[in-house]
mmCIF file of C-alpha atoms in Angstrom:
data_model
loop_
_atom_site.group_PDB
_atom_site.id
_atom_site.type_symbol
_atom_site.label_atom_id
_atom_site.label_comp_id
_atom_site.label_asym_id
_atom_site.label_seq_id
_atom_site.Cartn_x
_atom_site.Cartn_y
_atom_site.Cartn_z
ATOM 1 C CA UNK A 1 112.196 106.108 121.504
ATOM 2 C CA UNK A 2 109.950 107.012 124.310
ATOM 3 C CA UNK A 3 111.024 107.232 128.033
ATOM 4 C CA UNK A 4 109.048 107.922 130.964
ATOM 5 C CA UNK A 5 110.500 109.084 134.454
ATOM 6 C CA UNK A 6 108.821 110.194 137.602
ATOM 7 C CA UNK A 7 111.673 112.070 139.295
ATOM 8 C CA UNK A 8 109.819 113.548 142.197
ATOM 9 C CA UNK A 9 106.600 114.034 143.987
ATOM 10 C CA UNK A 10 105.110 117.114 145.798
ATOM 11 C CA UNK A 11 102.515 118.054 148.240
ATOM 12 C CA UNK A 12 99.601 120.009 147.059
ATOM 13 C CA UNK A 13 98.010 121.847 150.150
ATOM 14 C CA UNK A 14 95.559 124.208 148.606
ATOM 15 C CA UNK A 15 92.886 125.854 151.092
ATOM 16 C CA UNK A 16 89.543 124.410 149.655
ATOM 17 C CA UNK A 17 90.727 120.942 149.275
ATOM 18 C CA UNK A 18 92.260 118.091 151.296
ATOM 19 C CA UNK A 19 96.121 118.050 151.074
ATOM 20 C CA UNK A 20 97.425 115.406 148.697
ATOM 21 C CA UNK A 21 100.598 114.259 146.857
ATOM 22 C CA UNK A 22 100.960 114.503 143.047
ATOM 23 C CA UNK A 23 103.698 112.786 141.081
ATOM 24 C CA UNK A 24 105.750 114.784 138.259
ATOM 25 C CA UNK A 25 105.882 112.614 135.293
ATOM 26 C CA UNK A 26 108.398 113.429 132.565
ATOM 27 C CA UNK A 27 108.133 112.101 129.032
ATOM 28 C CA UNK A 28 110.835 112.136 126.513
ATOM 29 C CA UNK A 29 109.132 111.230 122.985
ATOM 30 C CA UNK A 30 110.975 111.778 119.772
ATOM 31 C CA UNK A 31 113.004 114.695 121.091
ATOM 32 C CA UNK A 32 110.049 116.388 122.701
ATOM 33 C CA UNK A 33 109.904 116.702 126.473
ATOM 34 C CA UNK A 34 106.498 116.685 128.206
ATOM 35 C CA UNK A 35 105.701 117.042 131.812
ATOM 36 C CA UNK A 36 102.582 116.261 133.727
ATOM 37 C CA UNK A 37 101.379 115.980 137.401
ATOM 38 C CA UNK A 38 99.052 113.223 138.251
ATOM 39 C CA UNK A 39 97.617 111.994 141.626
ATOM 40 C CA UNK A 40 97.986 108.424 142.519
ATOM 41 C CA UNK A 41 94.218 107.954 142.036
ATOM 42 C CA UNK A 42 94.673 108.824 138.351
ATOM 43 C CA UNK A 43 97.361 105.987 137.991
ATOM 44 C CA UNK A 44 95.150 103.547 139.838
ATOM 45 C CA UNK A 45 92.279 104.321 137.375
ATOM 46 C CA UNK A 46 94.717 103.738 134.618
ATOM 47 C CA UNK A 47 95.695 100.544 136.005
ATOM 48 C CA UNK A 48 92.076 99.268 136.418
ATOM 49 C CA UNK A 49 91.348 100.208 132.693
ATOM 50 C CA UNK A 50 94.831 98.293 131.557
ATOM 51 C CA UNK A 51 94.012 95.254 133.638
ATOM 52 C CA UNK A 52 90.721 94.915 131.861
ATOM 53 C CA UNK A 53 92.644 94.131 128.646
ATOM 54 C CA UNK A 54 96.178 93.092 129.563
ATOM 55 C CA UNK A 55 98.135 91.243 131.971
ATOM 56 C CA UNK A 56 99.752 93.897 134.134
ATOM 57 C CA UNK A 57 102.629 93.946 136.459
ATOM 58 C CA UNK A 58 102.364 94.587 140.124
ATOM 59 C CA UNK A 59 100.830 97.983 141.047
ATOM 60 C CA UNK A 60 101.680 99.820 144.263
ATOM 61 C CA UNK A 61 99.078 99.680 146.973
ATOM 62 C CA UNK A 62 96.553 102.124 147.383
ATOM 63 C CA UNK A 63 96.692 102.641 150.819
ATOM 64 C CA UNK A 64 99.817 104.177 152.310
ATOM 65 C CA UNK A 65 100.020 103.972 156.166
ATOM 66 C CA UNK A 66 102.269 107.138 156.499
ATOM 67 C CA UNK A 67 103.385 110.073 154.560
ATOM 68 C CA UNK A 68 107.030 109.513 155.602
ATOM 69 C CA UNK A 69 109.537 110.405 152.640
ATOM 70 C CA UNK A 70 110.781 106.788 152.742
ATOM 71 C CA UNK A 71 107.279 105.470 152.058
ATOM 72 C CA UNK A 72 106.409 107.955 149.413
ATOM 73 C CA UNK A 73 109.861 107.440 147.726
ATOM 74 C CA UNK A 74 108.987 103.731 147.442
ATOM 75 C CA UNK A 75 105.762 104.249 145.873
ATOM 76 C CA UNK A 76 107.240 106.959 143.394
ATOM 77 C CA UNK A 77 109.678 104.131 142.205
ATOM 78 C CA UNK A 78 107.119 101.564 141.808
ATOM 79 C CA UNK A 79 104.895 104.038 139.942
ATOM 80 C CA UNK A 80 107.727 104.753 137.582
ATOM 81 C CA UNK A 81 108.676 100.951 137.128
ATOM 82 C CA UNK A 82 104.918 100.210 136.501
ATOM 83 C CA UNK A 83 104.660 103.095 133.876
ATOM 84 C CA UNK A 84 107.923 101.813 132.090
ATOM 85 C CA UNK A 85 106.753 98.326 131.918
ATOM 86 C CA UNK A 86 103.437 99.153 130.373
ATOM 87 C CA UNK A 87 105.061 101.506 127.880
ATOM 88 C CA UNK A 88 107.603 98.635 126.864
ATOM 89 C CA UNK A 89 104.546 96.291 126.451
ATOM 90 C CA UNK A 90 103.413 97.297 122.849
ATOM 91 C CA UNK A 91 99.665 96.966 123.013
ATOM 92 C CA UNK A 92 99.242 99.292 126.087
ATOM 93 C CA UNK A 93 101.603 101.905 124.969
ATOM 94 C CA UNK A 94 99.069 104.159 123.124
ATOM 95 C CA UNK A 95 96.879 103.962 126.311
ATOM 96 C CA UNK A 96 99.727 105.025 128.597
ATOM 97 C CA UNK A 97 100.882 107.885 126.198
ATOM 98 C CA UNK A 98 97.146 108.961 125.913
ATOM 99 C CA UNK A 99 96.736 108.967 129.672
ATOM 100 C CA UNK A 100 99.929 111.244 130.056
ATOM 101 C CA UNK A 101 98.570 113.729 127.306
ATOM 102 C CA UNK A 102 101.448 113.027 124.974
ATOM 103 C CA UNK A 103 99.477 111.391 122.140
ATOM 104 C CA UNK A 104 95.751 111.086 121.484
ATOM 105 C CA UNK A 105 94.091 107.599 121.475
ATOM 106 C CA UNK A 106 92.525 106.671 118.345
ATOM 107 C CA UNK A 107 88.695 106.200 118.940
ATOM 108 C CA UNK A 108 87.511 102.701 119.400
ATOM 109 C CA UNK A 109 91.008 101.330 120.096
ATOM 110 C CA UNK A 110 90.589 101.060 123.867
ATOM 111 C CA UNK A 111 91.722 97.498 124.182
ATOM 112 C CA UNK A 112 93.968 97.555 120.991
ATOM 113 C CA UNK A 113 95.040 94.215 119.440
ATOM 114 C CA UNK A 114 98.653 94.764 118.721
ATOM 115 C CA UNK A 115 98.244 92.498 115.627
ATOM 116 C CA UNK A 116 95.376 94.374 114.321
ATOM 117 C CA UNK A 117 97.131 97.639 114.613
ATOM 118 C CA UNK A 118 100.173 96.461 112.602
ATOM 119 C CA UNK A 119 97.826 95.422 109.782
ATOM 120 C CA UNK A 120 96.755 99.019 108.940
ATOM 121 C CA UNK A 121 98.552 99.972 105.946
ATOM 122 C CA UNK A 122 99.227 103.807 105.708
ATOM 123 C CA UNK A 123 101.109 103.678 102.502
ATOM 124 C CA UNK A 124 100.286 102.813 98.935
ATOM 125 C CA UNK A 125 101.178 99.340 97.425
ATOM 126 C CA UNK A 126 104.496 99.194 95.581
ATOM 127 C CA UNK A 127 103.498 96.644 92.922
ATOM 128 C CA UNK A 128 100.167 96.128 91.582
ATOM 129 C CA UNK A 129 99.843 92.731 89.880
ATOM 130 C CA UNK A 130 96.449 91.786 87.868
ATOM 131 C CA UNK A 131 97.475 88.041 88.421
ATOM 132 C CA UNK A 132 99.827 86.492 90.786
ATOM 133 C CA UNK A 133 103.101 85.768 88.626
ATOM 134 C CA UNK A 134 104.085 82.835 90.680
ATOM 135 C CA UNK A 135 101.020 81.003 89.946
ATOM 136 C CA UNK A 136 101.398 78.883 86.876
ATOM 137 C CA UNK A 137 98.318 79.093 84.739
ATOM 138 C CA UNK A 138 97.705 76.931 81.519
ATOM 139 C CA UNK A 139 98.897 79.619 79.284
ATOM 140 C CA UNK A 140 102.165 80.227 81.437
ATOM 141 C CA UNK A 141 103.488 76.594 81.613
ATOM 142 C CA UNK A 142 106.681 77.835 80.355
ATOM 143 C CA UNK A 143 107.854 79.118 83.663
ATOM 144 C CA UNK A 144 109.909 76.821 85.685
ATOM 145 C CA UNK A 145 109.028 76.095 89.336
ATOM 146 C CA UNK A 146 112.378 77.452 90.545
ATOM 147 C CA UNK A 147 111.463 77.471 94.380
ATOM 148 C CA UNK A 148 110.273 73.630 94.241
ATOM 149 C CA UNK A 149 113.340 72.789 92.381
ATOM 150 C CA UNK A 150 115.586 74.681 94.695
ATOM 151 C CA UNK A 151 114.129 72.911 97.778
ATOM 152 C CA UNK A 152 114.258 69.516 96.133
ATOM 153 C CA UNK A 153 118.049 70.226 95.245
ATOM 154 C CA UNK A 154 118.758 71.245 98.637
ATOM 155 C CA UNK A 155 117.138 68.178 100.092
ATOM 156 C CA UNK A 156 118.248 65.586 97.708
ATOM 157 C CA UNK A 157 120.984 67.016 95.955
ATOM 158 C CA UNK A 158 121.536 67.281 92.167
ATOM 159 C CA UNK A 159 119.499 64.392 90.784
ATOM 160 C CA UNK A 160 120.190 65.246 87.164
#
């Protein structure tokens, strides 16, 4: 089970650039702990990409009028809820984990179809029939049609 948390944010105030906030994202995935820091603009870019393919939940507004702790804390909580919702939504899960650097996105699967993803079989088939054993051929007429007989018996009772 994969869990995502944004426990805190911090101010990055390095000399050449403009001061900005980064959000510390912690991911627990299969017993492994990952930590990554992302700016709000990176989350907004992810949201724009996901919105092209899926119906997304509300995203916190881009413009923040002040950098007071109460406002920034509300934005942190909203970002955390957004990431958790998109992680629970199966089709966007791989993109969210790739964005956070936890797993690599398979090439060509940007707008993944969840049904198409589940059709990929990564194991060998257990049985291999040359013919379907349930389809009665002319030479196999001695096999009873137990499914049809069972359904008829269930609907109409024992008619014999």
